[in-house]
Amino acid sequence: MAAMTKLLLLFLMGHVGSANGQECLPQNENLKRFVLQQFRGVSYYISNDIYTTDDAAAKMCETICGYLAEVNSLVERNRLVSLMGNDDIGFLIGGTDKYREGYWEYARNRKPVEYLQWFYNEPNDYDGNEDCMCLLKVSVGFLDCPCARRLWELKYVCEVD
């Protein structure tokens, strides 16, 4: 009964989303792995976990009817930075150039990323292994980062329409 009540509350609060174009209800057990933040009608779920790969993070976002966050403006970027906790270094977000080097697109639909504000000397594809997009607390722009966690200890952000 408690699980059904939570789903009903999520539905009433507008947290029913669509994944891959289909209506979806979030998997309740996975919601505990995120902290909900809302901004301008969009729900952001900040992971409590460090990402292992961009694909694993994207799959986890799908379980809550979302996708890796797509930052479309300076205002949205600044809002996400403001959501970072004291211990957070930054977030993995939804941009990638792993399909074509230097061409930044959203992983979920392969549409071009239109808002690109890079940090100084970024993207640099350091060591030929930075094909994902990250947002760091200390930077004023995006960085390209490894799609599989290495030395980076970053959480990820899911966006739910």
Coordinates of C-alpha atoms in Angstrom, one line a residue:
M1 CA 0.0 0.0 0.0
A2 CA 2.8 2.4 0.9
A3 CA 4.4 1.9 -2.6
M4 CA 1.1 2.6 -4.3
T5 CA 0.6 5.8 -2.2
K6 CA 4.1 7.1 -3.2
L7 CA 3.4 6.4 -6.9
L8 CA 0.1 8.3 -6.6
L9 CA 1.8 11.2 -4.9
L10 CA 4.5 11.3 -7.6
F11 CA 1.8 11.3 -10.2
L12 CA -0.1 14.1 -8.5
M13 CA 3.1 16.1 -8.1
G14 CA 3.8 15.8 -11.8
H15 CA 6.7 13.3 -11.6
V16 CA 5.2 11.0 -14.1
G17 CA 7.5 11.3 -17.1
S18 CA 8.0 9.8 -20.5
A19 CA 10.9 7.6 -21.4
N20 CA 11.6 6.9 -25.0
G21 CA 8.3 8.7 -25.9
Q22 CA 6.1 6.5 -23.7
E23 CA 4.4 7.3 -20.5
C24 CA 6.2 5.9 -17.6
L25 CA 6.0 5.5 -13.8
P26 CA 9.3 5.7 -11.9
Q27 CA 10.6 2.6 -10.3
N28 CA 10.1 3.4 -6.6
E29 CA 13.2 1.7 -5.3
N30 CA 15.4 3.7 -7.5
L31 CA 13.9 7.1 -6.4
K32 CA 15.7 6.6 -3.1
R33 CA 19.0 7.0 -4.9
F34 CA 18.3 10.6 -5.9
V35 CA 17.5 14.0 -4.4
L36 CA 14.7 15.9 -6.1
Q37 CA 15.2 19.5 -7.1
Q38 CA 12.8 21.5 -9.3
F39 CA 13.4 24.6 -11.4
R40 CA 11.1 26.3 -13.9
G41 CA 8.8 23.3 -14.3
V42 CA 11.6 20.8 -14.8
S43 CA 12.5 18.1 -12.2
Y44 CA 16.1 17.3 -11.6
Y45 CA 17.1 14.2 -9.7
I46 CA 20.6 14.5 -8.3
S47 CA 22.2 11.1 -7.8
N48 CA 23.5 10.0 -4.5
D49 CA 25.9 7.7 -6.4
I50 CA 29.1 8.4 -8.3
Y51 CA 28.7 7.4 -11.9
T52 CA 30.6 4.4 -13.3
T53 CA 29.8 4.9 -16.9
D54 CA 27.6 7.3 -18.9
D55 CA 25.6 4.4 -20.1
A56 CA 24.9 3.1 -16.6
A57 CA 24.0 6.6 -15.5
A58 CA 21.6 7.0 -18.4
K59 CA 20.0 3.6 -17.7
M60 CA 19.4 4.7 -14.1
C61 CA 17.8 7.9 -15.3
E62 CA 15.5 5.9 -17.5
T63 CA 14.3 3.9 -14.4
I64 CA 12.9 7.1 -13.0
C65 CA 11.5 8.2 -16.4
G66 CA 14.3 10.7 -17.2
Y67 CA 17.5 11.2 -19.0
L68 CA 20.9 12.7 -18.3
A69 CA 20.3 16.4 -17.9
E70 CA 20.5 18.6 -20.9
V71 CA 21.7 22.1 -20.1
N72 CA 20.2 24.6 -22.6
S73 CA 21.1 28.0 -21.1
L74 CA 23.4 29.9 -18.7
V75 CA 20.5 30.2 -16.2
E76 CA 20.0 26.4 -16.2
R77 CA 23.7 25.8 -15.9
N78 CA 23.9 28.2 -12.9
R79 CA 20.9 26.5 -11.3
L80 CA 22.5 23.1 -11.5
V81 CA 25.8 24.4 -10.1
S82 CA 23.7 25.9 -7.2
L83 CA 22.2 22.4 -6.5
M84 CA 25.7 20.9 -5.8
G85 CA 26.3 20.0 -2.2
N86 CA 29.3 21.0 -0.2
D87 CA 31.0 17.7 -1.0
D88 CA 30.1 17.6 -4.7
I89 CA 32.8 18.3 -7.3
G90 CA 30.5 18.3 -10.2
F91 CA 28.0 16.4 -12.3
L92 CA 28.0 14.2 -15.4
I93 CA 25.3 15.6 -17.8
G94 CA 23.9 14.5 -21.1
G95 CA 26.2 15.8 -23.8
T96 CA 28.7 13.6 -25.7
D97 CA 31.0 13.5 -28.7
K98 CA 31.6 9.8 -28.5
Y99 CA 29.8 9.2 -31.8
R100 CA 31.8 11.8 -33.7
E101 CA 34.8 13.6 -32.1
G102 CA 34.2 17.3 -31.8
Y103 CA 30.5 17.1 -32.6
W104 CA 28.6 17.5 -29.3
E105 CA 25.1 16.0 -29.2
Y106 CA 22.7 14.7 -26.6
A107 CA 23.2 11.0 -26.0
R108 CA 19.5 10.2 -25.7
N109 CA 18.4 11.6 -29.1
R110 CA 21.5 12.5 -30.9
K111 CA 20.3 16.1 -31.4
P112 CA 23.1 18.8 -31.4
V113 CA 23.9 20.5 -28.1
E114 CA 23.0 24.1 -28.8
Y115 CA 24.2 25.8 -25.7
L116 CA 28.0 25.2 -25.4
Q117 CA 29.9 27.3 -22.9
W118 CA 33.2 25.6 -22.4
F119 CA 35.7 26.2 -19.7
Y120 CA 39.1 27.6 -20.7
N121 CA 41.0 25.2 -23.0
E122 CA 38.0 22.8 -23.2
P123 CA 37.1 20.5 -24.8
N124 CA 40.5 19.0 -25.0
D125 CA 39.9 15.2 -25.2
Y126 CA 42.7 14.7 -22.8
D127 CA 44.5 11.4 -23.4
G128 CA 42.0 10.7 -26.2
N129 CA 39.5 9.6 -23.7
E130 CA 37.1 12.4 -22.9
D131 CA 33.9 12.1 -24.8
C132 CA 31.3 13.0 -22.2
M133 CA 30.2 16.4 -20.8
C134 CA 30.6 17.4 -17.2
L135 CA 29.8 20.5 -15.2
L136 CA 32.1 21.3 -12.3
K137 CA 31.4 23.5 -9.4
V138 CA 34.6 25.6 -9.8
S139 CA 34.4 26.1 -13.6
V140 CA 32.4 28.7 -15.5
G141 CA 31.8 26.3 -18.3
F142 CA 31.5 22.7 -19.4
L143 CA 34.4 20.3 -19.5
D144 CA 34.8 17.1 -21.5
C145 CA 35.3 14.2 -19.2
P146 CA 35.8 10.4 -19.4
C147 CA 32.6 8.5 -20.0
A148 CA 33.8 5.8 -17.6
R149 CA 34.8 7.0 -14.2
R150 CA 38.5 7.1 -13.5
L151 CA 39.9 9.6 -11.1
W152 CA 36.7 11.7 -11.4
E153 CA 34.3 11.4 -8.4
L154 CA 31.2 12.9 -10.0
K155 CA 27.6 12.3 -9.5
Y156 CA 25.1 12.6 -12.3
V157 CA 21.9 14.5 -12.9
C158 CA 18.7 13.2 -14.4
E159 CA 16.1 15.5 -15.9
V160 CA 12.4 14.6 -16.0
D161 CA 10.0 16.6 -18.1

